[in-house]
């Protein structure tokens, strides 16, 4: 448990102290945000604000995780490395997207097809590796079973291992794309995505620690409702590092933001959330814990679908936070209320997680 505290604490300090240094570097290089012309007019004042702050979140997460291993004498686990690989890989795709926007002074970055290719390559590598590396108890980091709070009886390998691998790769990449785009859509107001991410990853620290205490791999005390997650404590350390990094970054990202996380941060955080949901066997539960992200995506889907089918818009602007912004709500009010909603979703998700164990 010391590793969890060290990881979160070091990551928070690195992000808190490192972000202003990174801001000064970006200002010196004139790497500022380019604002889309069709967005709310209030956002035009943010033009030139340093972006790519996701670099700090990524760096703080990796340093926090590394410090925890070093100070506790723990070897890196496959599950933790996989989540960090997915987070870093998608962060790199986001970094390329951000850099193109900045260098070419436009709101469109990496071409959509290349963005999909980049996400796909990272996602496929993660998915294939997640079904390898069995431990001494023959447990791999991921499972071909669709999971809710734990693995269900829906097995993607119903027609054999090869079919199972292909279907799992497709399923995993769907989750990775969905979560990375969800966080990306939410990142539209100062501190909004960072604060929601902090709450969601904090919840995953609790989930992972609970799974560790009730692990099926502790053979002397494993009960009938134990969890099959291979490396729950290692995943708790990663989740704590991300939580700490978001804490430190939020100090500078809160309104008025001194820096934006950019696609570097949003894609990285979305990838980490997808990875944690897959490796903790909570793929469907994650949609409840991260319910605020889901609402933002749904608002965008509804808006596009309604306009294409009827020519009418349901919202003044999508995603959802822009609807309230154009309705006259202040940015700070929206962010705080959305944080509250995110907290309610997390409470519901963790409550369901715990209630399932108690009922069993």
Short mmCIF file of N, CA and C in Angstrom, two decimals, residues 1-80:
data_model
loop_
_atom_site.label_atom_id
_atom_site.label_comp_id
_atom_site.label_asym_id
_atom_site.label_seq_id
_atom_site.Cartn_x
_atom_site.Cartn_y
_atom_site.Cartn_z
N UNK A 1 0.82 -1.22 0.00
CA UNK A 1 0.00 0.00 0.00
C UNK A 1 0.86 1.26 0.00
N UNK A 2 2.10 1.14 0.49
CA UNK A 2 2.99 2.30 0.46
C UNK A 2 3.21 2.76 -0.97
N UNK A 3 3.28 1.80 -1.88
CA UNK A 3 3.53 2.12 -3.28
C UNK A 3 2.42 3.01 -3.85
N UNK A 4 1.19 2.76 -3.44
CA UNK A 4 0.05 3.57 -3.92
C UNK A 4 0.21 5.02 -3.47
N UNK A 5 0.54 5.21 -2.19
CA UNK A 5 0.70 6.56 -1.64
C UNK A 5 1.90 7.28 -2.27
N UNK A 6 3.00 6.57 -2.41
CA UNK A 6 4.20 7.17 -3.01
C UNK A 6 3.93 7.58 -4.45
N UNK A 7 3.30 6.69 -5.19
CA UNK A 7 3.02 6.95 -6.60
C UNK A 7 2.17 8.21 -6.77
N UNK A 8 1.07 8.29 -6.02
CA UNK A 8 0.19 9.45 -6.12
C UNK A 8 0.86 10.73 -5.65
N UNK A 9 1.61 10.64 -4.54
CA UNK A 9 2.26 11.83 -4.00
C UNK A 9 3.35 12.38 -4.89
N UNK A 10 4.21 11.50 -5.40
CA UNK A 10 5.29 11.96 -6.28
C UNK A 10 4.72 12.53 -7.58
N UNK A 11 3.74 11.86 -8.16
CA UNK A 11 3.14 12.35 -9.40
C UNK A 11 2.51 13.73 -9.20
N UNK A 12 1.84 13.92 -8.06
CA UNK A 12 1.23 15.22 -7.78
C UNK A 12 2.28 16.32 -7.67
N UNK A 13 3.36 16.05 -6.95
CA UNK A 13 4.42 17.05 -6.79
C UNK A 13 5.11 17.36 -8.12
N UNK A 14 5.36 16.34 -8.92
CA UNK A 14 6.01 16.56 -10.22
C UNK A 14 5.12 17.43 -11.11
N UNK A 15 3.82 17.12 -11.15
CA UNK A 15 2.90 17.91 -11.98
C UNK A 15 2.75 19.33 -11.45
N UNK A 16 2.66 19.46 -10.13
CA UNK A 16 2.46 20.77 -9.52
C UNK A 16 3.66 21.69 -9.74
N UNK A 17 4.86 21.13 -9.58
CA UNK A 17 6.07 21.93 -9.72
C UNK A 17 6.59 21.98 -11.16
N UNK A 18 6.29 20.96 -11.93
CA UNK A 18 6.80 20.90 -13.29
C UNK A 18 5.96 21.66 -14.30
N UNK A 19 4.67 21.82 -14.03
CA UNK A 19 3.80 22.49 -15.01
C UNK A 19 4.22 23.94 -15.27
N UNK A 20 4.52 24.77 -14.25
CA UNK A 20 4.93 26.15 -14.55
C UNK A 20 6.23 26.21 -15.36
N UNK A 21 7.13 25.26 -15.13
CA UNK A 21 8.36 25.21 -15.93
C UNK A 21 8.04 24.91 -17.39
N UNK A 22 7.11 23.98 -17.59
CA UNK A 22 6.71 23.62 -18.95
C UNK A 22 5.97 24.78 -19.62
N UNK A 23 5.17 25.51 -18.82
CA UNK A 23 4.46 26.68 -19.36
C UNK A 23 5.46 27.71 -19.88
N UNK A 24 6.51 27.97 -19.11
CA UNK A 24 7.51 28.94 -19.54
C UNK A 24 8.22 28.48 -20.82
N UNK A 25 8.48 27.20 -20.92
CA UNK A 25 9.10 26.65 -22.13
C UNK A 25 8.18 26.85 -23.34
N UNK A 26 6.89 26.56 -23.17
CA UNK A 26 5.94 26.69 -24.28
C UNK A 26 5.77 28.15 -24.70
N UNK A 27 5.73 29.05 -23.72
CA UNK A 27 5.60 30.48 -24.02
C UNK A 27 6.81 30.96 -24.81
N UNK A 28 7.99 30.51 -24.37
CA UNK A 28 9.21 30.91 -25.06
C UNK A 28 9.23 30.42 -26.51
N UNK A 29 8.66 29.22 -26.74
CA UNK A 29 8.59 28.66 -28.09
C UNK A 29 7.36 29.14 -28.86
N UNK A 30 6.48 29.90 -28.16
CA UNK A 30 5.23 30.40 -28.76
C UNK A 30 4.34 29.25 -29.23
N UNK A 31 4.26 28.21 -28.39
CA UNK A 31 3.38 27.08 -28.68
C UNK A 31 2.04 27.32 -27.98
N UNK A 32 1.16 28.04 -28.64
CA UNK A 32 -0.12 28.38 -28.04
C UNK A 32 -1.29 27.72 -28.75
N UNK A 33 -2.41 27.65 -28.03
CA UNK A 33 -3.62 27.02 -28.56
C UNK A 33 -4.22 27.84 -29.69
N UNK A 34 -4.68 27.13 -30.75
CA UNK A 34 -5.44 27.76 -31.83
C UNK A 34 -6.91 27.45 -31.60
N UNK A 35 -7.75 28.47 -31.56
CA UNK A 35 -9.17 28.30 -31.22
C UNK A 35 -10.00 28.11 -32.48
N UNK A 36 -10.88 27.10 -32.48
CA UNK A 36 -11.77 26.84 -33.63
C UNK A 36 -12.73 28.01 -33.82
N UNK A 37 -12.98 28.35 -35.07
CA UNK A 37 -13.79 29.53 -35.39
C UNK A 37 -15.28 29.33 -35.12
N UNK A 38 -15.74 28.05 -35.12
CA UNK A 38 -17.16 27.79 -34.93
C UNK A 38 -17.52 27.53 -33.47
N UNK A 39 -16.56 27.73 -32.57
CA UNK A 39 -16.82 27.52 -31.15
C UNK A 39 -17.42 28.76 -30.51
N UNK A 40 -17.73 28.67 -29.20
CA UNK A 40 -18.26 29.83 -28.49
C UNK A 40 -17.29 31.01 -28.58
N UNK A 41 -17.82 32.21 -28.79
CA UNK A 41 -16.96 33.39 -28.98
C UNK A 41 -16.15 33.72 -27.73
N UNK A 42 -16.65 33.30 -26.56
CA UNK A 42 -15.93 33.57 -25.31
C UNK A 42 -14.57 32.87 -25.29
N UNK A 43 -14.42 31.86 -26.13
CA UNK A 43 -13.16 31.10 -26.14
C UNK A 43 -12.05 31.81 -26.92
N UNK A 44 -12.41 32.84 -27.71
CA UNK A 44 -11.39 33.51 -28.53
C UNK A 44 -10.31 34.17 -27.66
N UNK A 45 -10.68 34.54 -26.44
CA UNK A 45 -9.70 35.17 -25.55
C UNK A 45 -8.62 34.19 -25.09
N UNK A 46 -8.87 32.88 -25.29
CA UNK A 46 -7.92 31.86 -24.86
C UNK A 46 -6.88 31.55 -25.92
N UNK A 47 -7.02 32.19 -27.08
CA UNK A 47 -6.05 31.94 -28.15
C UNK A 47 -4.64 32.27 -27.66
N UNK A 48 -3.72 31.38 -27.94
CA UNK A 48 -2.34 31.57 -27.55
C UNK A 48 -1.98 30.99 -26.20
N UNK A 49 -2.99 30.49 -25.44
CA UNK A 49 -2.69 29.84 -24.16
C UNK A 49 -1.87 28.57 -24.43
N UNK A 50 -0.79 28.36 -23.70
CA UNK A 50 0.04 27.16 -23.92
C UNK A 50 -0.78 25.88 -23.86
N UNK A 51 -0.48 24.95 -24.76
CA UNK A 51 -1.19 23.67 -24.79
C UNK A 51 -0.17 22.54 -24.71
N UNK A 52 -0.59 21.33 -24.97
CA UNK A 52 0.23 20.12 -24.85
C UNK A 52 0.60 19.83 -23.39
N UNK A 53 -0.24 20.29 -22.44
CA UNK A 53 0.02 20.03 -21.04
C UNK A 53 -0.05 18.56 -20.68
N UNK A 54 -0.60 17.76 -21.59
CA UNK A 54 -0.63 16.32 -21.35
C UNK A 54 0.76 15.73 -21.21
N UNK A 55 1.76 16.43 -21.75
CA UNK A 55 3.15 15.98 -21.58
C UNK A 55 3.50 15.92 -20.10
N UNK A 56 3.05 16.92 -19.34
CA UNK A 56 3.31 16.96 -17.90
C UNK A 56 2.57 15.83 -17.20
N UNK A 57 1.31 15.62 -17.56
CA UNK A 57 0.52 14.54 -16.94
C UNK A 57 1.18 13.19 -17.19
N UNK A 58 1.61 12.97 -18.43
CA UNK A 58 2.28 11.72 -18.77
C UNK A 58 3.60 11.57 -18.00
N UNK A 59 4.40 12.61 -18.03
CA UNK A 59 5.69 12.56 -17.35
C UNK A 59 5.54 12.34 -15.85
N UNK A 60 4.59 13.05 -15.24
CA UNK A 60 4.37 12.92 -13.80
C UNK A 60 3.88 11.52 -13.45
N UNK A 61 3.02 10.96 -14.30
CA UNK A 61 2.51 9.61 -14.07
C UNK A 61 3.65 8.59 -14.10
N UNK A 62 4.49 8.68 -15.12
CA UNK A 62 5.60 7.73 -15.26
C UNK A 62 6.60 7.88 -14.11
N UNK A 63 6.89 9.12 -13.73
CA UNK A 63 7.84 9.34 -12.63
C UNK A 63 7.26 8.88 -11.29
N UNK A 64 5.98 9.12 -11.08
CA UNK A 64 5.33 8.67 -9.84
C UNK A 64 5.34 7.15 -9.75
N UNK A 65 5.01 6.49 -10.85
CA UNK A 65 5.02 5.03 -10.89
C UNK A 65 6.43 4.50 -10.67
N UNK A 66 7.41 5.08 -11.37
CA UNK A 66 8.79 4.64 -11.23
C UNK A 66 9.32 4.84 -9.82
N UNK A 67 8.97 5.98 -9.20
CA UNK A 67 9.42 6.24 -7.83
C UNK A 67 8.85 5.23 -6.85
N UNK A 68 7.59 4.85 -7.07
CA UNK A 68 6.96 3.87 -6.18
C UNK A 68 7.66 2.52 -6.28
N UNK A 69 8.01 2.11 -7.48
CA UNK A 69 8.73 0.84 -7.64
C UNK A 69 10.10 0.91 -6.99
N UNK A 70 10.80 2.03 -7.22
CA UNK A 70 12.16 2.18 -6.71
C UNK A 70 12.20 2.19 -5.19
N UNK A 71 11.31 2.95 -4.58
CA UNK A 71 11.34 3.13 -3.13
C UNK A 71 10.78 1.94 -2.36
N UNK A 72 10.01 1.09 -3.04
CA UNK A 72 9.46 -0.10 -2.37
C UNK A 72 10.17 -1.38 -2.81
N UNK A 73 11.10 -1.24 -3.74
CA UNK A 73 11.82 -2.42 -4.23
C UNK A 73 10.95 -3.40 -4.97
N UNK A 74 9.95 -2.89 -5.68
CA UNK A 74 9.00 -3.73 -6.40
C UNK A 74 9.37 -3.83 -7.87
N UNK A 75 9.20 -5.01 -8.44
CA UNK A 75 9.44 -5.17 -9.87
C UNK A 75 8.21 -4.74 -10.66
N UNK A 76 8.40 -4.16 -11.86
CA UNK A 76 7.24 -3.75 -12.66
C UNK A 76 6.41 -4.95 -13.10
N UNK A 77 5.10 -4.80 -13.04
CA UNK A 77 4.21 -5.88 -13.47
C UNK A 77 3.80 -5.67 -14.93
N UNK A 78 3.44 -6.75 -15.57
CA UNK A 78 3.02 -6.68 -16.97
C UNK A 78 1.78 -5.80 -17.12
N UNK A 79 0.82 -5.94 -16.21
CA UNK A 79 -0.43 -5.17 -16.31
C UNK A 79 -0.17 -3.66 -16.25
N UNK A 80 0.69 -3.24 -15.31
CA UNK A 80 1.00 -1.82 -15.20
C UNK A 80 1.71 -1.32 -16.44
#
